[in-house]
Amino acid sequence: MTADTSSTESSAPDDGTPLKRAIGPKLLILFVIGDILGTGIYATTGSVAGKVGGALWLPFAIGFVVALLTAASYVELVGKYPKAAGAALYTQKAFKVPFLTFIIAFMVMCSGLSSASAAARAFSGDYLQEFVDVSPTLISILFVLALASLALRGVSESVKTNVVLTLVELTGLVIILAIGAWAVITGEGEPSRLGDIETSGTGYALFTGVLGATALAFFAFVGFEDSVNMAEETQNPARTFPRAIFLGVAVTGTIYVLVGLVSSLLVDYKVLEGSSGPLLEVVKAGGVDFPPKLFALIALFAVTNSALINIMMASRLCYGMANERILPRGMARVLPNRRTPIAGIVFVTAIAIGLVSTGEIEGLGDTTSFLLLCVFAVVNIAVLVLRRDPVPHAHFRTPTALPVLGAVTAIVLASPMADRAADVYIRAGVLLAIGIALWVVNKLVLRARGE
């Protein structure tokens, strides 16, 4: 398979300043792994346990399969169209309905921001409380502002920071797995918990309970779709992305299932449910003399990584939408020296501050999953529609059955069958209402200009 030679040239915004291709194959793999790892497993494991009980590894295993199905569609599409706009670009090319394109783009952006906001909330929760007792909301806001400042410095600096933080968060999860291995060797823990499914009933209620837990656990897998928005800053994207995305999803999926097994083995699901730092409870119960404060510090780095990447991706999405004329062209403005999308970073930071001021970890995480599951359903359909649009360069092609299954599973997990809280739908509805209002305003401006 060869890459499209034209993909080595990046599109330029109005001022002629192109995005810099600073991401090579190894950096991209670490970027994908780092984007998927983080808040989901470090902060929402307890919430997943509260929905499903001791068998909390099961939702992560199902989420792994669902993520892999959709990842295959993203790999095909980013190889065909190596541009920064991601799902919005694919939607426009497949359906050519500007309103649908805008809604999909806005949903992706909001999902990244709700994910970053969940990470900010996780940062200010039980892990930070190991060190200081401070206002969680204030810390969350300051946290978002600090990461926005780092994103402004440049993609190279941000991605290199991501590499360091990825290695730190991987270390934390390896510690959890080592504690689990020691527990198995020494006979610690309760293996009988691993098969317990605690939901509100049996039959259909049991089915919807597991679906609800899977939908929340899916939050831990979001991230691979963010990486396609870095296509214009990646070297040889048609060749680089397949390995990076598949390897990233496989590595993280395996880790998540194992962490779920260890967590349930060592800690009762009710204890996990009551903590915003559930893996810290695993460390304390593991029978190994590992300093809880040190693990809490590792966890803080992990959720920082998630928030940084999501702010970066949301800002790049704004940049891509502006170049596609979905948002005003001013959103494509970049810093001349740093060549980073300053307008996009400022815009998404303001929205993230609003979200951290009004939401909590579980609700923000489930909102992220819901928005992205809706997007994934559209993307999986788009990849089939776009088979009628051949491109002159070689790229990955996924087996047809995978996007079909990906669309079906995404729709099921986004549906009311997934037994999610009403506030998730309300929050998503409010965000979409804001998006529709922005669409109307943008159309009026373009019409006034005669465009």
Short mmCIF file of C-alpha atoms in Angstrom, two decimals:
data_model
loop_
_atom_site.label_atom_id
_atom_site.label_comp_id
_atom_site.label_asym_id
_atom_site.label_seq_id
_atom_site.Cartn_x
_atom_site.Cartn_y
_atom_site.Cartn_z
CA MET A 1 0.00 0.00 0.00
CA THR A 2 1.36 3.41 -0.94
CA ALA A 3 0.41 6.80 0.37
CA ASP A 4 -1.08 9.61 -1.68
CA THR A 5 1.86 11.79 -2.66
CA SER A 6 -0.36 14.84 -2.71
CA SER A 7 -1.14 14.30 0.96
CA THR A 8 2.29 15.58 1.93
CA GLU A 9 1.10 19.09 1.11
CA SER A 10 -1.09 20.74 3.70
CA SER A 11 -3.93 23.09 2.92
CA ALA A 12 -3.36 26.67 3.97
CA PRO A 13 -5.65 29.09 5.72
CA ASP A 14 -6.41 32.59 4.44
CA ASP A 15 -3.10 34.07 5.54
CA GLY A 16 -1.17 31.39 3.63
CA THR A 17 0.31 29.84 6.76
CA PRO A 18 0.06 26.02 6.53
CA LEU A 19 -0.14 23.64 9.45
CA LYS A 20 3.19 22.02 10.16
CA ARG A 21 3.66 18.27 9.49
CA ALA A 22 5.42 17.45 12.75
CA ILE A 23 3.95 14.01 13.59
CA GLY A 24 5.75 10.85 12.43
CA PRO A 25 4.60 7.20 12.74
CA LYS A 26 5.92 6.58 16.28
CA LEU A 27 4.56 9.86 17.60
CA LEU A 28 1.17 9.10 16.07
CA ILE A 29 0.97 5.65 17.69
CA LEU A 30 1.78 7.13 21.09
CA PHE A 31 -0.63 9.96 20.36
CA VAL A 32 -3.51 7.53 19.66
CA ILE A 33 -2.72 5.41 22.72
CA GLY A 34 -2.39 8.51 24.88
CA ASP A 35 -5.66 9.92 23.57
CA ILE A 36 -7.60 6.73 24.31
CA LEU A 37 -5.97 6.08 27.68
CA GLY A 38 -6.64 8.48 30.50
CA THR A 39 -9.86 9.83 31.97
CA GLY A 40 -12.10 6.95 30.91
CA ILE A 41 -10.24 4.22 32.76
CA TYR A 42 -8.84 6.34 35.58
CA ALA A 43 -12.10 8.10 36.49
CA THR A 44 -15.17 6.23 35.21
CA THR A 45 -14.31 2.64 36.14
CA GLY A 46 -16.28 3.14 39.35
CA SER A 47 -19.33 4.47 37.51
CA VAL A 48 -19.25 1.48 35.14
CA ALA A 49 -19.05 -0.83 38.15
CA GLY A 50 -22.08 0.90 39.63
CA LYS A 51 -24.08 0.10 36.50
CA VAL A 52 -23.02 -3.53 35.99
CA GLY A 53 -21.55 -4.81 39.26
CA GLY A 54 -18.53 -7.09 39.63
CA ALA A 55 -18.43 -8.02 35.93
CA LEU A 56 -17.21 -4.53 35.07
CA TRP A 57 -14.69 -6.00 32.63
CA LEU A 58 -17.58 -7.05 30.35
CA PRO A 59 -18.63 -3.52 29.22
CA PHE A 60 -14.99 -2.74 28.42
CA ALA A 61 -14.72 -5.92 26.33
CA ILE A 62 -17.89 -5.07 24.38
CA GLY A 63 -16.75 -1.46 24.00
CA PHE A 64 -13.45 -2.74 22.59
CA VAL A 65 -15.28 -4.59 19.81
CA VAL A 66 -17.52 -1.61 18.99
CA ALA A 67 -14.51 0.72 18.89
CA LEU A 68 -12.61 -1.63 16.58
CA LEU A 69 -15.51 -1.76 14.11
CA THR A 70 -15.71 2.01 13.81
CA ALA A 71 -11.93 2.45 13.88
CA ALA A 72 -11.77 0.41 10.65
CA SER A 73 -14.10 2.91 8.97
CA TYR A 74 -12.03 5.85 10.15
CA VAL A 75 -8.85 4.24 8.85
CA GLU A 76 -10.35 3.85 5.38
CA LEU A 77 -11.67 7.39 5.29
CA VAL A 78 -8.59 9.18 6.60
CA GLY A 79 -6.53 7.30 4.01
CA LYS A 80 -8.84 8.50 1.23
CA TYR A 81 -9.24 12.06 2.50
CA PRO A 82 -6.24 13.12 4.64
CA LYS A 83 -7.71 16.43 5.80
CA ALA A 84 -8.18 17.98 9.23
CA ALA A 85 -12.00 18.08 9.35
CA GLY A 86 -12.48 14.34 10.07
CA ALA A 87 -16.09 13.16 10.42
CA ALA A 88 -17.45 16.47 9.13
CA LEU A 89 -15.48 16.10 5.90
CA TYR A 90 -16.62 12.50 5.44
CA THR A 91 -20.24 13.44 6.07
CA GLN A 92 -20.16 16.27 3.54
CA LYS A 93 -18.53 14.13 0.86
CA ALA A 94 -20.98 11.28 1.41
CA PHE A 95 -24.29 13.12 1.81
CA LYS A 96 -23.63 16.67 0.56
CA VAL A 97 -26.10 18.12 3.07
CA PRO A 98 -24.44 21.18 4.66
CA PHE A 99 -26.77 21.23 7.66
CA LEU A 100 -26.01 17.57 8.50
CA THR A 101 -22.31 18.26 8.03
CA PHE A 102 -22.44 21.12 10.49
CA ILE A 103 -24.36 19.12 13.10
CA ILE A 104 -21.90 16.21 12.87
CA ALA A 105 -18.94 18.58 13.11
CA PHE A 106 -20.48 20.36 16.08
CA MET A 107 -21.24 17.06 17.82
CA VAL A 108 -17.65 15.91 17.38
CA MET A 109 -16.34 19.20 18.72
CA CYS A 110 -18.70 19.10 21.70
CA SER A 111 -17.79 15.48 22.43
CA GLY A 112 -14.14 16.45 22.62
CA LEU A 113 -14.94 19.33 24.92
CA SER A 114 -17.21 17.27 27.19
CA SER A 115 -14.41 14.69 27.34
CA ALA A 116 -11.86 17.37 28.24
CA SER A 117 -14.29 18.73 30.82
CA ALA A 118 -14.73 15.25 32.35
CA ALA A 119 -10.93 15.05 32.55
CA ALA A 120 -10.79 18.45 34.24
CA ARG A 121 -13.38 17.30 36.76
CA ALA A 122 -11.44 14.08 37.35
CA PHE A 123 -8.28 16.12 37.91
CA SER A 124 -9.96 18.12 40.67
CA GLY A 125 -11.56 15.06 42.32
CA ASP A 126 -10.30 12.33 44.65
CA TYR A 127 -6.85 12.09 43.05
CA LEU A 128 -6.07 15.76 43.77
CA GLN A 129 -7.72 15.52 47.17
CA GLU A 130 -4.87 13.21 48.19
CA PHE A 131 -2.76 16.36 48.29
CA VAL A 132 -4.97 19.42 48.88
CA ASP A 133 -8.54 20.32 49.71
CA VAL A 134 -9.55 22.97 47.15
CA SER A 135 -12.60 24.05 45.16
CA PRO A 136 -13.05 21.45 42.37
CA THR A 137 -14.78 23.90 40.01
CA LEU A 138 -12.08 26.57 40.34
CA ILE A 139 -9.30 24.03 39.83
CA SER A 140 -11.10 22.61 36.78
CA ILE A 141 -11.32 26.06 35.17
CA LEU A 142 -7.67 26.89 35.87
CA PHE A 143 -6.73 23.45 34.53
CA VAL A 144 -8.50 24.12 31.20
CA LEU A 145 -6.84 27.54 30.85
CA ALA A 146 -3.38 26.07 31.48
CA LEU A 147 -3.83 23.41 28.81
CA ALA A 148 -5.14 25.95 26.32
CA SER A 149 -1.93 27.93 26.84
CA LEU A 150 0.14 24.84 26.09
CA ALA A 151 -1.91 24.12 22.96
CA LEU A 152 -1.17 27.64 21.74
CA ARG A 153 2.58 27.02 21.88
CA GLY A 154 2.48 24.55 19.01
CA VAL A 155 1.59 21.05 17.89
CA SER A 156 5.15 19.79 18.28
CA GLU A 157 5.35 20.92 21.90
CA SER A 158 1.86 19.60 22.64
CA VAL A 159 2.47 16.20 21.03
CA LYS A 160 5.82 15.80 22.77
CA THR A 161 4.11 16.61 26.07
CA ASN A 162 1.55 13.98 25.13
CA VAL A 163 4.32 11.39 24.68
CA VAL A 164 5.67 12.04 28.17
CA LEU A 165 2.20 11.95 29.74
CA THR A 166 1.31 8.79 27.79
CA LEU A 167 4.32 6.99 29.22
CA VAL A 168 3.34 8.16 32.71
CA GLU A 169 -0.28 6.99 32.41
CA LEU A 170 0.84 3.67 30.93
CA THR A 171 3.09 3.26 33.96
CA GLY A 172 0.10 3.78 36.24
CA LEU A 173 -1.91 1.09 34.50
CA VAL A 174 1.06 -1.30 34.53
CA ILE A 175 1.20 -0.76 38.29
CA ILE A 176 -2.48 -1.74 38.55
CA LEU A 177 -1.86 -4.87 36.48
CA ALA A 178 1.20 -5.76 38.57
CA ILE A 179 -0.85 -5.38 41.74
CA GLY A 180 -3.48 -7.66 40.18
CA ALA A 181 -0.87 -10.26 39.26
CA TRP A 182 0.48 -10.20 42.81
CA ALA A 183 -3.05 -10.64 44.18
CA VAL A 184 -3.59 -13.71 41.99
CA ILE A 185 -0.24 -15.22 43.05
CA THR A 186 -0.90 -14.64 46.76
CA GLY A 187 -4.56 -15.65 46.64
CA GLU A 188 -5.89 -12.19 47.48
CA GLY A 189 -9.18 -10.80 46.20
CA GLU A 190 -12.57 -12.32 45.41
CA PRO A 191 -12.64 -14.10 42.02
CA SER A 192 -16.34 -14.85 42.48
CA ARG A 193 -17.11 -11.15 41.93
CA LEU A 194 -15.88 -11.28 38.33
CA GLY A 195 -19.05 -12.98 37.10
CA ASP A 196 -21.56 -10.97 39.11
CA ILE A 197 -23.83 -8.74 37.04
CA GLU A 198 -25.78 -6.40 39.29
CA THR A 199 -28.46 -4.51 37.36
CA SER A 200 -32.00 -3.41 38.16
CA GLY A 201 -33.62 -6.64 36.97
CA THR A 202 -33.46 -9.69 34.73
CA GLY A 203 -34.27 -10.38 31.10
CA TYR A 204 -34.70 -7.15 29.13
CA ALA A 205 -33.71 -5.06 32.18
CA LEU A 206 -30.49 -7.02 32.44
CA PHE A 207 -29.83 -6.46 28.73
CA THR A 208 -30.41 -2.71 28.94
CA GLY A 209 -28.34 -2.51 32.13
CA VAL A 210 -25.35 -4.06 30.39
CA LEU A 211 -25.91 -1.79 27.39
CA GLY A 212 -25.94 1.24 29.69
CA ALA A 213 -22.69 0.17 31.31
CA THR A 214 -21.15 -0.45 27.86
CA ALA A 215 -22.24 2.98 26.63
CA LEU A 216 -20.48 4.60 29.59
CA ALA A 217 -17.44 2.33 29.29
CA PHE A 218 -17.23 3.35 25.64
CA PHE A 219 -16.13 6.78 26.89
CA ALA A 220 -12.83 5.11 27.74
CA PHE A 221 -12.28 4.27 24.04
CA VAL A 222 -13.04 7.65 22.52
CA GLY A 223 -9.90 9.25 21.19
CA PHE A 224 -8.92 7.34 18.08
CA GLU A 225 -11.34 9.50 16.11
CA ASP A 226 -9.53 12.61 17.37
CA SER A 227 -6.34 11.54 15.68
CA VAL A 228 -7.80 11.85 12.15
CA ASN A 229 -8.08 15.59 12.75
CA MET A 230 -4.27 15.61 12.84
CA ALA A 231 -4.09 14.30 9.25
CA GLU A 232 -2.72 17.59 7.91
CA GLU A 233 -0.01 17.58 10.58
CA THR A 234 0.99 13.92 10.07
CA GLN A 235 3.71 12.70 7.76
CA ASN A 236 2.44 10.30 5.06
CA PRO A 237 -1.07 9.92 6.59
CA ALA A 238 -2.41 7.26 4.20
CA ARG A 239 0.39 4.93 5.27
CA THR A 240 0.76 6.00 8.90
CA PHE A 241 -2.82 5.95 10.19
CA PRO A 242 -3.87 2.27 9.73
CA ARG A 243 -1.14 0.88 11.95
CA ALA A 244 -1.43 3.68 14.49
CA ILE A 245 -5.19 3.44 14.99
CA PHE A 246 -5.49 -0.36 14.99
CA LEU A 247 -2.51 -0.80 17.29
CA GLY A 248 -3.73 1.96 19.57
CA VAL A 249 -7.22 0.47 19.95
CA ALA A 250 -5.84 -3.06 20.44
CA VAL A 251 -3.35 -2.04 23.13
CA THR A 252 -5.80 0.08 25.07
CA GLY A 253 -8.65 -2.42 24.76
CA THR A 254 -6.51 -5.21 26.21
CA ILE A 255 -5.34 -2.98 29.06
CA TYR A 256 -8.90 -1.88 29.86
CA VAL A 257 -10.26 -5.42 30.12
CA LEU A 258 -7.37 -6.45 32.37
CA VAL A 259 -7.76 -3.36 34.57
CA GLY A 260 -11.48 -4.13 34.87
CA LEU A 261 -10.67 -7.67 36.01
CA VAL A 262 -8.13 -6.47 38.58
CA SER A 263 -10.40 -3.74 39.92
CA SER A 264 -13.31 -6.11 40.48
CA LEU A 265 -11.04 -8.78 41.92
CA LEU A 266 -9.69 -6.49 44.64
CA VAL A 267 -12.45 -3.98 45.37
CA ASP A 268 -16.20 -4.36 45.83
CA TYR A 269 -18.12 -2.60 43.09
CA LYS A 270 -19.97 -0.41 45.60
CA VAL A 271 -16.68 1.01 46.86
CA LEU A 272 -15.55 1.67 43.28
CA GLU A 273 -18.88 3.32 42.48
CA GLY A 274 -18.48 5.83 45.29
CA SER A 275 -15.06 7.09 44.21
CA SER A 276 -14.02 9.60 41.52
CA GLY A 277 -10.57 8.01 41.79
CA PRO A 278 -11.46 4.28 41.60
CA LEU A 279 -8.00 3.02 40.67
CA LEU A 280 -6.65 4.62 43.82
CA GLU A 281 -8.97 2.30 45.74
CA VAL A 282 -7.42 -0.63 43.88
CA VAL A 283 -3.92 0.46 44.92
CA LYS A 284 -4.98 0.79 48.55
CA ALA A 285 -6.63 -2.64 48.56
CA GLY A 286 -3.92 -4.47 46.63
CA GLY A 287 -1.82 -5.69 49.54
CA VAL A 288 1.27 -4.07 47.99
CA ASP A 289 3.18 -1.29 49.70
CA PHE A 290 2.81 1.26 46.92
CA PRO A 291 2.43 4.93 47.97
CA PRO A 292 -1.15 6.09 47.23
CA LYS A 293 0.02 9.66 46.76
CA LEU A 294 2.45 8.60 44.04
CA PHE A 295 -0.30 6.77 42.19
CA ALA A 296 -2.60 9.77 42.62
CA LEU A 297 0.09 11.91 40.98
CA ILE A 298 0.31 9.48 38.06
CA ALA A 299 -3.47 9.62 37.69
CA LEU A 300 -3.36 13.42 37.60
CA PHE A 301 -0.91 13.23 34.71
CA ALA A 302 -3.18 10.73 32.95
CA VAL A 303 -6.29 12.89 33.02
CA THR A 304 -4.18 15.90 32.05
CA ASN A 305 -3.16 14.06 28.91
CA SER A 306 -6.78 13.36 27.95
CA ALA A 307 -7.81 16.97 28.39
CA LEU A 308 -4.81 18.33 26.46
CA ILE A 309 -5.46 16.13 23.44
CA ASN A 310 -9.17 16.88 23.34
CA ILE A 311 -8.61 20.62 23.46
CA MET A 312 -6.08 20.27 20.66
CA MET A 313 -8.44 18.19 18.55
CA ALA A 314 -11.47 20.43 19.06
CA SER A 315 -9.45 23.45 18.00
CA ARG A 316 -8.18 21.63 14.87
CA LEU A 317 -11.76 20.69 14.06
CA CYS A 318 -12.75 24.36 14.21
CA TYR A 319 -9.85 25.10 11.86
CA GLY A 320 -10.99 22.40 9.44
CA MET A 321 -14.62 23.51 9.52
CA ALA A 322 -13.60 27.09 8.83
CA ASN A 323 -11.63 26.00 5.77
CA GLU A 324 -14.70 24.10 4.58
CA ARG A 325 -16.82 27.25 5.07
CA ILE A 326 -18.95 25.56 7.73
CA LEU A 327 -17.77 28.11 10.28
CA PRO A 328 -16.72 31.70 9.52
CA ARG A 329 -13.32 31.89 7.84
CA GLY A 330 -11.96 33.77 10.81
CA MET A 331 -11.94 30.47 12.72
CA ALA A 332 -9.07 29.36 10.47
CA ARG A 333 -6.82 32.12 11.82
CA VAL A 334 -3.44 30.81 13.04
CA LEU A 335 -0.56 32.33 14.93
CA PRO A 336 2.00 33.36 12.26
CA ASN A 337 5.04 32.19 14.23
CA ARG A 338 3.63 29.20 16.11
CA ARG A 339 1.30 28.16 13.26
CA THR A 340 -1.35 27.00 15.71
CA PRO A 341 -5.12 27.65 15.30
CA ILE A 342 -5.50 30.47 17.83
CA ALA A 343 -9.14 31.29 17.04
CA GLY A 344 -10.18 27.67 17.46
CA ILE A 345 -8.30 27.28 20.74
CA VAL A 346 -9.91 30.37 22.26
CA PHE A 347 -13.39 29.30 21.12
CA VAL A 348 -13.24 25.72 22.45
CA THR A 349 -11.65 26.82 25.72
CA ALA A 350 -14.62 29.08 26.42
CA ILE A 351 -17.06 26.20 25.84
CA ALA A 352 -15.00 23.82 28.01
CA ILE A 353 -15.08 26.30 30.89
CA GLY A 354 -18.87 26.39 30.63
CA LEU A 355 -19.08 22.59 30.73
CA VAL A 356 -16.78 22.10 33.74
CA SER A 357 -18.80 24.71 35.59
CA THR A 358 -22.08 22.82 35.13
CA GLY A 359 -21.31 19.07 34.86
CA GLU A 360 -19.80 16.12 36.74
CA ILE A 361 -17.56 13.25 35.60
CA GLU A 362 -20.16 10.57 34.87
CA GLY A 363 -22.63 12.88 33.14
CA LEU A 364 -19.94 14.52 31.02
CA GLY A 365 -18.42 11.15 30.14
CA ASP A 366 -21.78 9.67 29.14
CA THR A 367 -22.55 12.79 27.10
CA THR A 368 -19.27 12.29 25.25
CA SER A 369 -20.16 8.68 24.48
CA PHE A 370 -23.69 9.52 23.31
CA LEU A 371 -22.55 12.29 20.96
CA LEU A 372 -19.80 10.17 19.46
CA LEU A 373 -21.99 7.09 19.05
CA CYS A 374 -24.36 9.21 16.96
CA VAL A 375 -21.42 10.44 14.91
CA PHE A 376 -20.01 6.93 14.53
CA ALA A 377 -23.31 5.66 13.14
CA VAL A 378 -23.14 8.33 10.42
CA VAL A 379 -19.44 7.70 9.69
CA ASN A 380 -19.99 3.95 9.30
CA ILE A 381 -22.76 4.64 6.80
CA ALA A 382 -20.63 7.27 5.04
CA VAL A 383 -17.79 4.84 4.39
CA LEU A 384 -20.19 2.63 2.43
CA VAL A 385 -21.64 5.54 0.47
CA LEU A 386 -18.16 6.82 -0.40
CA ARG A 387 -17.17 3.53 -1.99
CA ARG A 388 -18.65 5.20 -5.10
CA ASP A 389 -15.99 7.91 -4.89
CA PRO A 390 -12.64 6.35 -5.86
CA VAL A 391 -9.42 8.28 -5.29
CA PRO A 392 -6.21 8.01 -7.34
CA HIS A 393 -3.97 6.88 -4.48
CA ALA A 394 -3.81 3.57 -2.60
CA HIS A 395 -5.37 3.39 0.86
CA PHE A 396 -6.74 0.92 3.41
CA ARG A 397 -10.16 -0.62 2.59
CA THR A 398 -12.13 -2.25 5.39
CA PRO A 399 -14.32 -5.35 4.79
CA THR A 400 -17.90 -4.22 4.12
CA ALA A 401 -19.34 -6.17 7.05
CA LEU A 402 -17.41 -4.08 9.58
CA PRO A 403 -18.99 -0.68 8.90
CA VAL A 404 -22.43 -2.34 8.73
CA LEU A 405 -21.92 -3.86 12.16
CA GLY A 406 -20.34 -0.64 13.38
CA ALA A 407 -23.41 1.40 12.40
CA VAL A 408 -25.83 -1.05 14.02
CA THR A 409 -23.93 -1.27 17.32
CA ALA A 410 -23.47 2.50 17.50
CA ILE A 411 -27.20 3.09 16.97
CA VAL A 412 -28.14 0.54 19.63
CA LEU A 413 -25.75 2.02 22.21
CA ALA A 414 -26.96 5.55 21.46
CA SER A 415 -30.62 4.56 21.76
CA PRO A 416 -32.77 4.67 24.92
CA MET A 417 -32.16 0.92 25.26
CA ALA A 418 -28.79 1.88 26.79
CA ASP A 419 -30.60 3.06 29.94
CA ARG A 420 -28.68 6.34 30.37
CA ALA A 421 -29.73 9.19 32.62
CA ALA A 422 -32.08 11.84 31.24
CA ASP A 423 -29.60 14.65 31.95
CA VAL A 424 -27.30 13.22 29.26
CA TYR A 425 -29.95 13.71 26.59
CA ILE A 426 -30.78 17.14 27.97
CA ARG A 427 -27.14 18.26 27.89
CA ALA A 428 -26.67 16.91 24.38
CA GLY A 429 -29.90 18.59 23.29
CA VAL A 430 -28.80 21.94 24.66
CA LEU A 431 -25.47 21.65 22.86
CA LEU A 432 -27.21 20.77 19.60
CA ALA A 433 -29.58 23.73 20.05
CA ILE A 434 -26.53 25.98 20.37
CA GLY A 435 -25.14 24.40 17.23
CA ILE A 436 -28.32 25.00 15.28
CA ALA A 437 -28.36 28.62 16.42
CA LEU A 438 -24.77 29.04 15.23
CA TRP A 439 -25.70 27.46 11.90
CA VAL A 440 -28.53 29.94 11.38
CA VAL A 441 -26.31 32.91 12.30
CA ASN A 442 -23.54 31.73 9.97
CA LYS A 443 -25.99 31.28 7.08
CA LEU A 444 -27.38 34.77 7.60
CA VAL A 445 -23.88 36.26 7.60
CA LEU A 446 -22.94 34.42 4.41
CA ARG A 447 -26.18 35.49 2.74
CA ALA A 448 -25.60 39.11 3.76
CA ARG A 449 -22.19 38.92 2.11
CA GLY A 450 -23.70 37.41 -1.00
CA GLU A 451 -21.79 34.15 -0.60
#
